[in-house]
């Protein structure tokens, strides 16, 4: 590998569900699930390797009662129309498995020192266990993807919908992928942790499958960038995992990734 592209492994210690955003100010902004599941932290650095020792700021803490009171998971930092947003998952202080997606907003220039406002829960239309929300802008339209358990079956699917604004769905959600292959149903029937990359005329979605031990792995879907992304017929799904445990490389259970760039080169960042 070119020395220019030799990265720390791990890039950051003890952060599941990593998310990295390269902003126009030249900084890489990093957030991820904290080990205590109790707050949201942001750090930034001029290089990906610099994230390991970068200064960090806790920008939000869980509530002591009610909604957003436990299991603060999978935060993602996005910059949309000049405003910072953090999409994240949280449980209730009393019912820690009452898992739902929520949104924070910051209109200041620096998300590490700015004031964050709670926009509250994002209504996805169905009241059930839902998490791992991500978003992307494509051809002037905002989309969101997330994982949600269908009832009464204990199955986690990945959904997609178009947005009216960063906190309101504009369309009925569509199931993008459901666990159907053997490698997606190990331990639990799970598709979750979607991440999006638009490249080479395609909208590419990676996602995580199976339980979160060594069997955790990544699948992939893709659609033509000019197709209707809310039409399931536009999508193609790999029948094999694209990233999985490698004993040879001492990498176990790779999952929940994000994409960024380094000098124009695409970089996939994941936890394992």
mmCIF file of C-alpha atoms in Angstrom, residues 79-176:
data_model
loop_
_atom_site.group_PDB
_atom_site.id
_atom_site.type_symbol
_atom_site.label_atom_id
_atom_site.label_comp_id
_atom_site.label_asym_id
_atom_site.label_seq_id
_atom_site.Cartn_x
_atom_site.Cartn_y
_atom_site.Cartn_z
ATOM 1 C CA UNK A 79 -24.210 18.947 6.943
ATOM 2 C CA UNK A 80 -27.351 19.860 4.979
ATOM 3 C CA UNK A 81 -28.055 23.313 3.511
ATOM 4 C CA UNK A 82 -25.640 25.037 5.885
ATOM 5 C CA UNK A 83 -26.913 23.306 9.029
ATOM 6 C CA UNK A 84 -25.374 20.473 11.072
ATOM 7 C CA UNK A 85 -27.515 17.475 11.991
ATOM 8 C CA UNK A 86 -26.865 14.386 14.097
ATOM 9 C CA UNK A 87 -29.068 11.371 13.404
ATOM 10 C CA UNK A 88 -28.876 8.874 16.269
ATOM 11 C CA UNK A 89 -30.658 6.006 17.980
ATOM 12 C CA UNK A 90 -31.916 6.046 21.565
ATOM 13 C CA UNK A 91 -33.997 4.003 23.987
ATOM 14 C CA UNK A 92 -36.270 5.109 26.805
ATOM 15 C CA UNK A 93 -34.871 5.516 30.321
ATOM 16 C CA UNK A 94 -37.391 2.974 31.669
ATOM 17 C CA UNK A 95 -37.713 0.750 28.610
ATOM 18 C CA UNK A 96 -34.178 0.593 27.213
ATOM 19 C CA UNK A 97 -35.336 -1.463 24.209
ATOM 20 C CA UNK A 98 -37.865 1.179 23.105
ATOM 21 C CA UNK A 99 -35.337 2.000 20.377
ATOM 22 C CA UNK A 100 -36.152 4.824 17.933
ATOM 23 C CA UNK A 101 -34.335 7.322 15.639
ATOM 24 C CA UNK A 102 -33.837 10.924 16.805
ATOM 25 C CA UNK A 103 -32.339 14.140 15.459
ATOM 26 C CA UNK A 104 -30.196 16.989 16.815
ATOM 27 C CA UNK A 105 -29.582 20.274 14.951
ATOM 28 C CA UNK A 106 -26.821 22.906 15.189
ATOM 29 C CA UNK A 107 -26.855 26.122 13.162
ATOM 30 C CA UNK A 108 -23.421 27.299 14.320
ATOM 31 C CA UNK A 109 -20.299 27.025 12.194
ATOM 32 C CA UNK A 110 -18.382 24.662 14.461
ATOM 33 C CA UNK A 111 -20.388 21.571 15.513
ATOM 34 C CA UNK A 112 -17.971 20.856 18.363
ATOM 35 C CA UNK A 113 -18.573 24.169 20.120
ATOM 36 C CA UNK A 114 -21.982 25.176 18.737
ATOM 37 C CA UNK A 115 -25.377 24.837 20.409
ATOM 38 C CA UNK A 116 -27.245 21.626 19.668
ATOM 39 C CA UNK A 117 -31.053 21.643 19.669
ATOM 40 C CA UNK A 118 -33.186 18.514 19.991
ATOM 41 C CA UNK A 119 -35.540 18.082 17.033
ATOM 42 C CA UNK A 120 -36.920 14.930 18.651
ATOM 43 C CA UNK A 121 -37.996 11.576 17.284
ATOM 44 C CA UNK A 122 -38.260 11.000 13.553
ATOM 45 C CA UNK A 123 -41.628 9.438 12.766
ATOM 46 C CA UNK A 124 -41.090 6.529 10.369
ATOM 47 C CA UNK A 125 -44.771 5.603 10.278
ATOM 48 C CA UNK A 126 -44.664 2.392 12.306
ATOM 49 C CA UNK A 127 -44.048 2.052 16.041
ATOM 50 C CA UNK A 128 -41.414 -0.654 16.360
ATOM 51 C CA UNK A 129 -37.724 -1.134 17.152
ATOM 52 C CA UNK A 130 -35.878 1.094 14.642
ATOM 53 C CA UNK A 131 -32.279 2.286 14.490
ATOM 54 C CA UNK A 132 -29.168 3.099 12.428
ATOM 55 C CA UNK A 133 -30.606 5.990 10.419
ATOM 56 C CA UNK A 134 -28.414 7.454 7.674
ATOM 57 C CA UNK A 135 -29.130 10.081 5.028
ATOM 58 C CA UNK A 136 -27.872 11.248 1.638
ATOM 59 C CA UNK A 137 -28.750 13.839 -0.987
ATOM 60 C CA UNK A 138 -29.181 12.602 -4.557
ATOM 61 C CA UNK A 139 -30.263 14.741 -7.520
ATOM 62 C CA UNK A 140 -31.495 17.441 -5.161
ATOM 63 C CA UNK A 141 -33.608 15.070 -3.045
ATOM 64 C CA UNK A 142 -32.874 13.922 0.505
ATOM 65 C CA UNK A 143 -33.300 10.231 1.333
ATOM 66 C CA UNK A 144 -33.039 8.325 4.604
ATOM 67 C CA UNK A 145 -32.340 4.673 5.263
ATOM 68 C CA UNK A 146 -32.687 2.848 8.569
ATOM 69 C CA UNK A 147 -33.158 -0.594 10.093
ATOM 70 C CA UNK A 148 -36.470 -1.645 11.614
ATOM 71 C CA UNK A 149 -37.902 -4.812 13.091
ATOM 72 C CA UNK A 150 -41.123 -6.013 11.525
ATOM 73 C CA UNK A 151 -43.781 -7.297 13.897
ATOM 74 C CA UNK A 152 -44.629 -9.909 14.978
ATOM 75 C CA UNK A 153 -41.665 -11.576 13.250
ATOM 76 C CA UNK A 154 -38.323 -10.815 14.928
ATOM 77 C CA UNK A 155 -36.680 -9.698 11.682
ATOM 78 C CA UNK A 156 -34.685 -6.511 11.051
ATOM 79 C CA UNK A 157 -35.068 -5.022 7.559
ATOM 80 C CA UNK A 158 -33.493 -1.940 5.956
ATOM 81 C CA UNK A 159 -35.979 0.708 4.783
ATOM 82 C CA UNK A 160 -35.626 3.708 2.476
ATOM 83 C CA UNK A 161 -37.782 6.839 2.116
ATOM 84 C CA UNK A 162 -37.596 10.329 0.671
ATOM 85 C CA UNK A 163 -37.563 13.333 3.043
ATOM 86 C CA UNK A 164 -39.628 16.542 3.052
ATOM 87 C CA UNK A 165 -37.013 18.113 5.363
ATOM 88 C CA UNK A 166 -34.250 16.620 7.547
ATOM 89 C CA UNK A 167 -36.759 15.488 10.211
ATOM 90 C CA UNK A 168 -39.908 14.607 8.211
ATOM 91 C CA UNK A 169 -40.548 11.730 5.801
ATOM 92 C CA UNK A 170 -42.153 12.708 2.492
ATOM 93 C CA UNK A 171 -42.951 9.194 1.255
ATOM 94 C CA UNK A 172 -44.093 5.866 2.588
ATOM 95 C CA UNK A 173 -41.089 3.736 3.609
ATOM 96 C CA UNK A 174 -40.055 0.885 1.321
ATOM 97 C CA UNK A 175 -38.256 -2.252 2.466
ATOM 98 C CA UNK A 176 -34.951 -2.199 0.604
#
